[in-house]
Coordinates of C-alpha atoms in Angstrom, one line a residue:
Chain A
X1 CA 2.2 37.4 25.4
X2 CA 2.9 37.7 21.7
X3 CA 1.2 35.3 19.4
X4 CA 3.4 32.4 18.4
X5 CA 5.3 33.2 15.3
X6 CA 4.4 30.8 12.5
X7 CA 7.4 28.7 11.4
X8 CA 8.9 29.8 8.1
X9 CA 7.9 27.7 5.1
X10 CA 11.4 26.3 4.7
X11 CA 13.0 25.8 8.1
X12 CA 16.7 25.6 8.4
X13 CA 16.5 21.9 9.1
X14 CA 16.2 21.3 5.4
X15 CA 20.0 22.0 5.3
X16 CA 21.1 19.7 8.0
X17 CA 21.2 16.0 7.4
X18 CA 19.2 14.1 10.1
X19 CA 20.7 11.7 12.6
X20 CA 21.2 8.3 11.0
X21 CA 18.3 6.0 10.7
X22 CA 18.7 2.2 10.6
X23 CA 17.3 1.1 7.3
X24 CA 16.2 -2.5 6.8
X25 CA 13.9 -4.6 4.7
X26 CA 11.7 -7.5 6.0
X27 CA 9.9 -10.0 3.9
X28 CA 6.7 -11.8 4.7
X29 CA 6.6 -15.1 2.7
X30 CA 3.2 -16.6 2.9
X31 CA 2.3 -20.1 1.8
X32 CA -0.4 -22.7 2.2
X33 CA 0.3 -25.9 4.2
X34 CA -2.6 -28.2 5.0
X35 CA -5.1 -25.6 3.8
X36 CA -3.7 -23.1 6.3
X37 CA -1.9 -19.8 5.6
X38 CA 1.6 -20.1 7.0
X39 CA 4.5 -17.6 7.2
X40 CA 8.2 -18.4 6.7
X41 CA 10.5 -17.5 9.6
X42 CA 14.3 -17.7 10.1
X43 CA 16.1 -18.3 13.4
X44 CA 18.2 -15.3 14.2
X45 CA 21.9 -16.2 14.7
X46 CA 23.0 -13.0 16.4
X47 CA 21.8 -10.2 18.7
X48 CA 19.4 -8.6 19.1
X49 CA 17.0 -11.5 19.7
X50 CA 19.6 -14.2 18.9
X51 CA 17.9 -17.6 18.6
X52 CA 14.4 -16.2 18.1
X53 CA 12.4 -16.9 15.0
X54 CA 11.8 -13.8 13.0
X55 CA 11.0 -12.6 9.5
X56 CA 13.8 -12.9 6.9
X57 CA 15.3 -9.4 6.6
X58 CA 18.4 -7.4 6.6
X59 CA 20.1 -4.0 6.2
X60 CA 19.7 -2.0 2.9
X61 CA 23.2 -1.9 1.3
X62 CA 23.4 1.4 -0.6
X63 CA 26.6 0.1 -2.3
X64 CA 24.9 -2.8 -4.0
X65 CA 21.2 -2.3 -3.8
X66 CA 19.4 -0.3 -6.5
X67 CA 16.3 0.1 -4.4
X68 CA 14.7 -1.3 -1.2
X69 CA 13.0 -3.8 -3.5
X70 CA 16.4 -4.9 -4.6
X71 CA 17.6 -5.3 -1.1
X72 CA 14.6 -7.5 -0.3
X73 CA 15.3 -9.7 -3.4
X74 CA 18.9 -10.0 -2.3
X75 CA 18.0 -11.0 1.2
X76 CA 15.6 -13.6 0.0
X77 CA 18.2 -15.0 -2.5
X78 CA 21.0 -15.1 0.1
X79 CA 19.1 -16.1 3.2
X80 CA 16.2 -18.1 1.9
X81 CA 17.6 -19.4 -1.5
X82 CA 14.6 -18.0 -3.3
X83 CA 15.7 -16.4 -6.6
X84 CA 12.6 -14.7 -7.9
X85 CA 9.4 -14.5 -6.0
X86 CA 6.5 -12.1 -6.8
X87 CA 7.5 -9.4 -4.3
X88 CA 5.1 -6.6 -3.5
X89 CA 5.8 -3.7 -1.2
X90 CA 3.6 -3.9 1.8
X91 CA 4.3 -0.9 4.0
X92 CA 7.1 0.8 5.9
X93 CA 7.3 0.4 9.6
X94 CA 9.3 2.9 11.6
X95 CA 10.0 4.5 15.0
X96 CA 12.4 4.7 18.0
X97 CA 11.0 1.6 19.7
X98 CA 10.8 -1.2 17.2
X99 CA 14.6 -2.1 17.2
X100 CA 16.8 -2.0 20.3
X101 CA 19.7 -0.7 18.2
X102 CA 18.0 2.7 17.6
X103 CA 15.5 4.6 15.5
X104 CA 14.8 2.3 12.6
X105 CA 12.7 2.0 9.5
X106 CA 11.9 -1.2 7.7
X107 CA 10.4 -1.4 4.3
X108 CA 8.3 -4.6 4.4
X109 CA 7.6 -6.8 1.3
X110 CA 5.2 -9.6 0.9
X111 CA 5.2 -12.6 -1.4
X112 CA 2.9 -15.6 -1.9
X113 CA 5.0 -18.7 -2.6
X114 CA 3.9 -22.3 -3.2
X115 CA 4.9 -24.5 -0.3
X116 CA 7.0 -26.7 -2.6
X117 CA 9.3 -23.8 -3.4
X118 CA 10.0 -23.1 0.3
X119 CA 10.9 -26.7 0.8
X120 CA 13.2 -26.8 -2.2
X121 CA 16.8 -27.9 -1.5
X122 CA 18.0 -24.4 -2.6
X123 CA 15.8 -22.8 0.1
X124 CA 17.6 -21.9 3.3
X125 CA 16.5 -23.0 6.7
X126 CA 13.1 -21.5 6.6
X127 CA 10.6 -22.6 9.2
X128 CA 6.9 -22.4 8.6
X129 CA 4.4 -21.3 11.2
X130 CA 0.6 -20.9 10.9
X131 CA -0.3 -17.2 10.9
X132 CA -3.2 -18.1 13.2
X133 CA -0.8 -19.5 15.8
X134 CA 2.4 -17.4 15.7
X135 CA 5.1 -17.8 18.3
X136 CA 6.3 -14.7 20.1
X137 CA 8.2 -12.6 17.6
X138 CA 10.9 -9.9 18.0
X139 CA 10.7 -6.3 16.7
X140 CA 7.2 -5.5 15.4
X141 CA 7.2 -8.6 13.2
X142 CA 3.8 -9.7 14.5
X143 CA 2.3 -6.4 13.3
X144 CA 4.1 -6.7 9.9
X145 CA 2.6 -10.2 9.4
X146 CA -0.8 -9.1 10.5
X147 CA -0.7 -6.3 8.0
X148 CA 0.4 -8.7 5.3
X149 CA -2.4 -11.2 6.0
X150 CA -5.0 -8.4 6.0
X151 CA -3.7 -7.1 2.7
X152 CA -3.6 -10.5 1.0
X153 CA -7.2 -11.3 2.2
X154 CA -8.5 -8.0 0.9
X155 CA -6.7 -8.3 -2.4
X156 CA -7.7 -11.9 -2.9
X157 CA -11.3 -10.8 -3.0
X158 CA -10.6 -8.9 -6.2
X159 CA -7.7 -10.5 -7.9
X160 CA -5.7 -13.5 -9.1
X161 CA -3.4 -13.2 -6.1
X162 CA -4.0 -16.7 -4.5
X163 CA -2.9 -18.4 -7.7
X164 CA 0.6 -17.6 -6.7
X165 CA 0.1 -20.1 -3.9
X166 CA -0.6 -22.9 -6.4
X167 CA 1.9 -25.0 -8.3
X168 CA 2.3 -24.7 -12.1
X169 CA -1.0 -26.6 -12.8
X170 CA -4.1 -27.2 -10.7
X171 CA -7.7 -28.1 -11.0
X172 CA -10.5 -25.6 -10.4
X173 CA -11.6 -27.3 -7.2
X174 CA -8.0 -27.1 -6.0
X175 CA -7.8 -23.4 -6.8
X176 CA -11.1 -22.8 -5.1
X177 CA -9.8 -24.5 -1.9
X178 CA -6.8 -22.1 -2.1
X179 CA -9.0 -19.1 -2.3
X180 CA -11.0 -20.4 0.6
X181 CA -7.9 -21.0 2.7
X182 CA -6.6 -17.5 2.1
X183 CA -10.0 -15.8 2.7
X184 CA -10.7 -18.0 5.7
X185 CA -14.3 -18.6 4.5
X186 CA -16.1 -20.9 2.1
X187 CA -16.7 -19.5 -1.4
X188 CA -19.8 -20.2 -3.5
X189 CA -18.8 -22.5 -6.4
X190 CA -20.9 -20.7 -9.1
X191 CA -19.6 -17.2 -8.2
X192 CA -16.1 -18.6 -8.0
X193 CA -16.3 -20.0 -11.5
X194 CA -17.8 -16.7 -12.8
X195 CA -15.0 -14.8 -11.0
X196 CA -12.3 -16.9 -12.7
X197 CA -13.9 -16.3 -16.1
X198 CA -14.0 -12.6 -15.4
X199 CA -10.4 -12.5 -14.3
X200 CA -9.4 -14.2 -17.6
X201 CA -6.1 -15.3 -16.2
X202 CA -6.3 -19.1 -16.6
X203 CA -6.0 -21.4 -19.6
X204 CA -6.6 -25.1 -19.8
X205 CA -3.5 -27.3 -20.2
X206 CA -4.3 -29.0 -23.5
X207 CA -5.0 -32.7 -23.0
X208 CA -3.9 -32.6 -19.4
X209 CA -6.3 -34.2 -16.8
X210 CA -5.8 -35.4 -13.3
X211 CA -5.5 -39.1 -13.0
X212 CA -6.0 -41.5 -10.2
X213 CA -8.1 -40.9 -7.1
X214 CA -11.7 -41.7 -6.5
X215 CA -13.0 -38.8 -8.7
X216 CA -13.3 -38.8 -12.4
X217 CA -10.4 -37.0 -14.1
X218 CA -10.5 -33.2 -13.9
X219 CA -9.1 -30.6 -16.3
X220 CA -5.8 -29.0 -15.3
X221 CA -5.4 -25.3 -15.6
X222 CA -2.4 -22.9 -15.5
X223 CA -1.9 -19.2 -15.3
X224 CA -1.8 -17.4 -18.7
X225 CA 1.7 -16.0 -19.6
X226 CA 0.7 -12.3 -19.2
X227 CA -0.4 -12.9 -15.6
X228 CA 2.7 -14.7 -14.4
X229 CA 4.1 -11.5 -13.0
X230 CA 1.0 -9.3 -13.0
X231 CA -2.2 -9.5 -11.1
X232 CA -5.5 -9.8 -12.8
X233 CA -8.0 -7.5 -11.0
X234 CA -11.7 -7.6 -11.0
X235 CA -14.3 -4.9 -10.5
X236 CA -16.2 -6.9 -7.9
X237 CA -15.2 -9.1 -5.0
X238 CA -16.1 -12.7 -4.4
X239 CA -18.8 -11.5 -2.0
X240 CA -17.3 -13.2 1.0
X241 CA -17.9 -11.3 4.2
X242 CA -20.3 -8.9 2.4
Chain B
X1 CA 36.0 -25.3 -11.5
X2 CA 34.4 -25.9 -8.1
X3 CA 30.7 -25.3 -7.9
X4 CA 29.8 -21.9 -6.3
X5 CA 29.5 -22.3 -2.6
X6 CA 26.0 -21.3 -1.4
X7 CA 26.1 -18.2 0.8
X8 CA 25.6 -19.0 4.5
X9 CA 22.1 -18.4 5.8
X10 CA 23.3 -15.6 8.0
X11 CA 26.0 -13.6 6.2
X12 CA 28.5 -11.5 8.2
X13 CA 26.9 -8.4 6.8
X14 CA 24.2 -8.7 9.4
X15 CA 26.8 -7.4 11.9
X16 CA 27.9 -4.4 10.0
X17 CA 25.7 -1.3 9.9
X18 CA 25.1 -0.2 6.3
X19 CA 26.3 3.0 4.8
X20 CA 23.9 5.9 5.7
X21 CA 20.7 6.3 3.7
X22 CA 19.0 9.7 3.4
X23 CA 15.6 9.2 4.9
X24 CA 12.8 11.6 4.0
X25 CA 9.1 11.8 3.8
X26 CA 7.1 13.4 0.9
X27 CA 3.4 14.2 1.0
X28 CA 1.0 14.2 -1.9
X29 CA -1.9 16.6 -1.0
X30 CA -4.7 16.1 -3.5
X31 CA -7.7 18.4 -3.8
X32 CA -10.4 19.4 -6.2
X33 CA -10.5 22.7 -7.9
X34 CA -12.9 23.4 -10.8
X35 CA -13.8 19.7 -10.8
X36 CA -10.2 18.8 -11.5
X37 CA -7.9 16.8 -9.3
X38 CA -5.0 19.0 -8.2
X39 CA -1.8 18.5 -6.2
X40 CA -0.2 20.9 -3.7
X41 CA 3.4 21.9 -4.4
X42 CA 5.9 24.1 -2.6
X43 CA 8.7 26.1 -4.2
X44 CA 12.1 24.8 -3.0
X45 CA 14.1 27.5 -1.4
X46 CA 17.5 25.8 -1.5
X47 CA 19.6 23.2 -3.4
X48 CA 19.1 20.7 -4.8
X49 CA 16.5 22.0 -7.3
X50 CA 16.3 25.5 -5.7
X51 CA 13.3 27.4 -7.0
X52 CA 11.6 24.4 -8.4
X53 CA 8.1 23.4 -7.4
X54 CA 8.1 20.1 -5.6
X55 CA 6.1 18.0 -3.1
X56 CA 6.2 19.2 0.5
X57 CA 8.7 16.9 2.3
X58 CA 11.7 16.8 4.5
X59 CA 14.1 14.7 6.5
X60 CA 12.9 12.3 9.1
X61 CA 14.1 13.6 12.5
X62 CA 14.8 10.6 14.8
X63 CA 15.2 13.0 17.8
X64 CA 11.7 14.3 17.5
X65 CA 9.6 12.0 15.2
X66 CA 7.9 8.9 16.6
X67 CA 7.5 7.4 13.2
X68 CA 7.7 8.3 9.5
X69 CA 4.0 9.2 9.8
X70 CA 4.9 11.6 12.5
X71 CA 7.6 13.2 10.4
X72 CA 5.0 13.7 7.6
X73 CA 2.5 15.3 10.0
X74 CA 5.3 17.6 11.3
X75 CA 6.3 18.6 7.8
X76 CA 2.7 19.4 6.8
X77 CA 2.2 21.4 10.0
X78 CA 5.4 23.4 9.7
X79 CA 5.6 23.9 6.0
X80 CA 2.0 23.9 4.9
X81 CA 0.1 25.0 8.1
X82 CA -2.1 21.9 8.0
X83 CA -2.5 20.5 11.5
X84 CA -4.4 17.3 11.0
X85 CA -5.2 15.9 7.6
X86 CA -6.2 12.3 7.0
X87 CA -2.7 11.0 6.1
X88 CA -2.3 7.5 4.5
X89 CA 1.0 5.8 3.7
X90 CA 1.3 5.5 0.0
X91 CA 4.6 3.7 -0.7
X92 CA 8.3 4.0 -0.1
X93 CA 10.5 5.2 -3.0
X94 CA 14.2 4.5 -2.9
X95 CA 17.5 4.1 -4.8
X96 CA 20.8 5.8 -5.7
X97 CA 19.4 8.0 -8.5
X98 CA 16.4 9.8 -7.1
X99 CA 18.3 12.4 -5.0
X100 CA 21.6 14.0 -6.1
X101 CA 22.7 14.0 -2.5
X102 CA 23.0 10.2 -2.4
X103 CA 21.2 6.9 -1.9
X104 CA 17.9 8.0 -0.5
X105 CA 14.6 6.6 0.7
X106 CA 11.4 8.5 0.9
X107 CA 8.2 7.3 2.7
X108 CA 5.4 8.9 0.7
X109 CA 2.1 9.8 2.2
X110 CA -1.1 10.9 0.6
X111 CA -4.0 13.0 1.8
X112 CA -7.2 14.3 0.3
X113 CA -8.0 17.8 1.5
X114 CA -10.8 20.2 0.7
X115 CA -9.5 23.0 -1.4
X116 CA -10.8 25.6 1.2
X117 CA -8.4 24.1 3.8
X118 CA -5.4 24.6 1.4
X119 CA -6.4 28.2 0.9
X120 CA -6.8 28.9 4.6
X121 CA -4.7 31.7 6.0
X122 CA -2.7 29.2 8.2
X123 CA -1.7 27.2 5.2
X124 CA 1.8 27.9 3.9
X125 CA 2.6 29.1 0.4
X126 CA 1.2 26.0 -1.3
X127 CA 0.7 26.1 -5.0
X128 CA -2.0 24.0 -6.7
X129 CA -1.4 22.3 -10.1
X130 CA -3.7 20.0 -12.0
X131 CA -2.4 16.4 -11.9
X132 CA -3.2 16.1 -15.6
X133 CA -0.9 19.0 -16.4
X134 CA 2.1 18.9 -14.1
X135 CA 5.1 21.0 -14.5
X136 CA 8.5 19.4 -14.6
X137 CA 9.2 18.1 -11.1
X138 CA 12.5 17.3 -9.3
X139 CA 13.4 13.9 -7.8
X140 CA 10.9 11.2 -8.6
X141 CA 8.0 13.4 -7.5
X142 CA 6.2 12.9 -10.8
X143 CA 6.2 9.1 -10.2
X144 CA 5.1 9.6 -6.5
X145 CA 2.1 11.8 -7.7
X146 CA 1.2 9.2 -10.4
X147 CA 1.2 6.5 -7.8
X148 CA -1.0 8.6 -5.5
X149 CA -3.5 9.4 -8.2
X150 CA -3.8 5.7 -9.2
X151 CA -4.2 4.7 -5.6
X152 CA -6.9 7.3 -5.0
X153 CA -8.8 6.3 -8.1
X154 CA -8.8 2.6 -7.3
X155 CA -9.7 3.2 -3.7
X156 CA -12.5 5.6 -4.6
X157 CA -14.3 2.8 -6.5
X158 CA -14.8 0.9 -3.2
X159 CA -14.8 3.5 -0.5
X160 CA -15.8 6.7 1.1
X161 CA -12.4 8.2 0.2
X162 CA -13.6 11.1 -2.0
X163 CA -15.8 12.5 0.8
X164 CA -12.6 13.9 2.3
X165 CA -12.5 16.3 -0.6
X166 CA -15.9 17.7 0.3
X167 CA -16.5 20.4 2.9
X168 CA -18.4 19.6 6.1
X169 CA -21.8 19.4 4.4
X170 CA -22.8 18.7 0.8
X171 CA -25.7 17.6 -1.3
X172 CA -25.7 14.2 -3.0
X173 CA -25.3 15.7 -6.4
X174 CA -22.3 17.6 -5.2
X175 CA -20.8 14.4 -3.8
X176 CA -21.5 12.5 -7.0
X177 CA -19.6 15.3 -8.9
X178 CA -16.7 14.8 -6.6
X179 CA -16.6 11.0 -7.2
X180 CA -16.8 11.7 -10.9
X181 CA -13.9 14.2 -10.8
X182 CA -11.7 11.8 -8.9
X183 CA -12.6 8.8 -11.0
X184 CA -12.3 10.8 -14.2
X185 CA -15.5 9.3 -15.5
X186 CA -19.3 9.8 -15.2
X187 CA -21.0 7.7 -12.6
X188 CA -24.6 6.3 -12.9
X189 CA -26.8 8.1 -10.5
X190 CA -28.8 5.1 -9.4
X191 CA -25.8 3.0 -8.6
X192 CA -24.1 5.9 -6.9
X193 CA -27.1 6.3 -4.5
X194 CA -27.1 2.6 -3.9
X195 CA -23.4 2.7 -3.2
X196 CA -23.8 5.5 -0.7
X197 CA -26.5 3.6 1.1
X198 CA -24.2 0.5 1.2
X199 CA -21.3 2.5 2.6
X200 CA -23.6 3.8 5.4
X201 CA -21.2 6.7 6.1
X202 CA -23.5 9.6 5.5
X203 CA -26.2 11.2 7.7
X204 CA -28.7 13.9 6.8
X205 CA -28.1 17.2 8.5
X206 CA -31.5 17.7 10.3
X207 CA -33.5 20.5 8.8
X208 CA -30.7 21.7 6.6
X209 CA -31.4 22.3 2.9
X210 CA -29.6 24.2 0.3
X211 CA -31.1 27.6 -0.4
X212 CA -31.0 29.9 -3.4
X213 CA -30.1 28.8 -6.9
X214 CA -32.4 27.7 -9.8
X215 CA -33.0 24.3 -8.3
X216 CA -35.4 23.4 -5.5
X217 CA -33.7 23.0 -2.1
X218 CA -31.7 19.8 -1.7
X219 CA -31.0 17.9 1.5
X220 CA -27.6 18.5 3.0
X221 CA -25.5 15.5 4.2
X222 CA -22.4 15.0 6.3
X223 CA -20.0 12.2 7.2
X224 CA -21.1 10.2 10.2
X225 CA -18.8 10.5 13.2
X226 CA -17.2 7.0 13.0
X227 CA -16.1 7.7 9.5
X228 CA -14.4 11.0 10.1
X229 CA -11.0 9.3 10.5
X230 CA -11.8 5.9 9.0
X231 CA -12.8 4.8 5.5
X232 CA -16.0 3.0 4.8
X233 CA -15.3 0.2 2.3
X234 CA -17.7 -1.6 0.1
X235 CA -17.6 -5.1 -1.4
X236 CA -18.2 -3.9 -4.9
X237 CA -17.0 -1.0 -6.9
X238 CA -19.0 1.7 -8.7
X239 CA -18.7 -0.2 -11.9
X240 CA -16.8 2.5 -13.6
X241 CA -14.3 1.3 -16.2
X242 CA -15.7 -2.3 -15.8

């Protein structure tokens, strides 16, 4: 038998356009409710999986979208009433089995959003569910959410990411509680304060203190301007899980 | 003037399939030659950009590929003669302007490969170019390579990733040189050794020492089995750039 002939370096397939692929985006909006990481879902109003809760998503529209990111921003604006969240590309999920309509590819994005924004009157009929207790989800949306949560946990070890879950101003104990909720583990107060110094992303709100409550007033902090749309990253993690 | 009517939560567009999107994969194969990070390119043998050096890539074939990853593995096998590299999804690049044929989307993958494998007789006509001195590249391949290099540098701070650039066995000074080449900066020997202990990914090759050369023989090491296809991650970086 002759040895198999190696394929040429540039097979003829490079000429032929491939069969169509269904191209969509899906968005994982994560938020904190009752110190629990929750994900925003929408009820699907048509087939496939009509009536099921699923991630907000939709087709890429080559006529109007400048990129997959653009498609995700449009979907969020139109279906969830969210004009401008911090949207990060998560990963692309693809294959013949994930969508009953055919071979599909979905570019998934992830955003951390304060719960108050998701409840805003402009926001669409989003439904929040704890990531630890998800309902049965269509497509591979469970895997997409799992990937998003894992990414957010890893990244929160080293960055300012969880601050996007806070409101405009917050106390340091509030922020620490947010980190702990995202990481799913307690964080040492001293190393947390050191980490916040190192990230250099916060500034005190001049003259603003919390009022009321049983505790003495605490300083309010906010994100510094340069970090409103850009993560602050640190060399070292918070040491959780290490 | 009436206030703008908010769009319904489920616009009619969810029904209509979108215009076709060109779906491709591109692969960034990085290697070390002369202590320099280099990328593998192929000369394009047809339009667009016939004759130009570009990243290995090609269309997704829904009829035969089980995923975009699968398409990337097939392209590498067929066009570069590489059967089984450690292939990680990098990011998806998309938009109307990146390919003259139309609105396109490319799922980019990245792999670190020992230079010897790229030079193997089974490997296709790959051409290596230093990432620091790239020729002019078609599409957005320059941006894809820049993204890959940034990702590899960040990840190498915290993981076993650069080991994939080594051969089967290596000395610790050789491995340190590989880390330094990837990171583009010198690494402190003591913290490097501590990091390798922490990653717990290496094992000594029993009775194997380097021979010859001006130095006394050094212990040879190899990757432990569980880490041949899985990164070892550490809590803390190497402290480079910190």
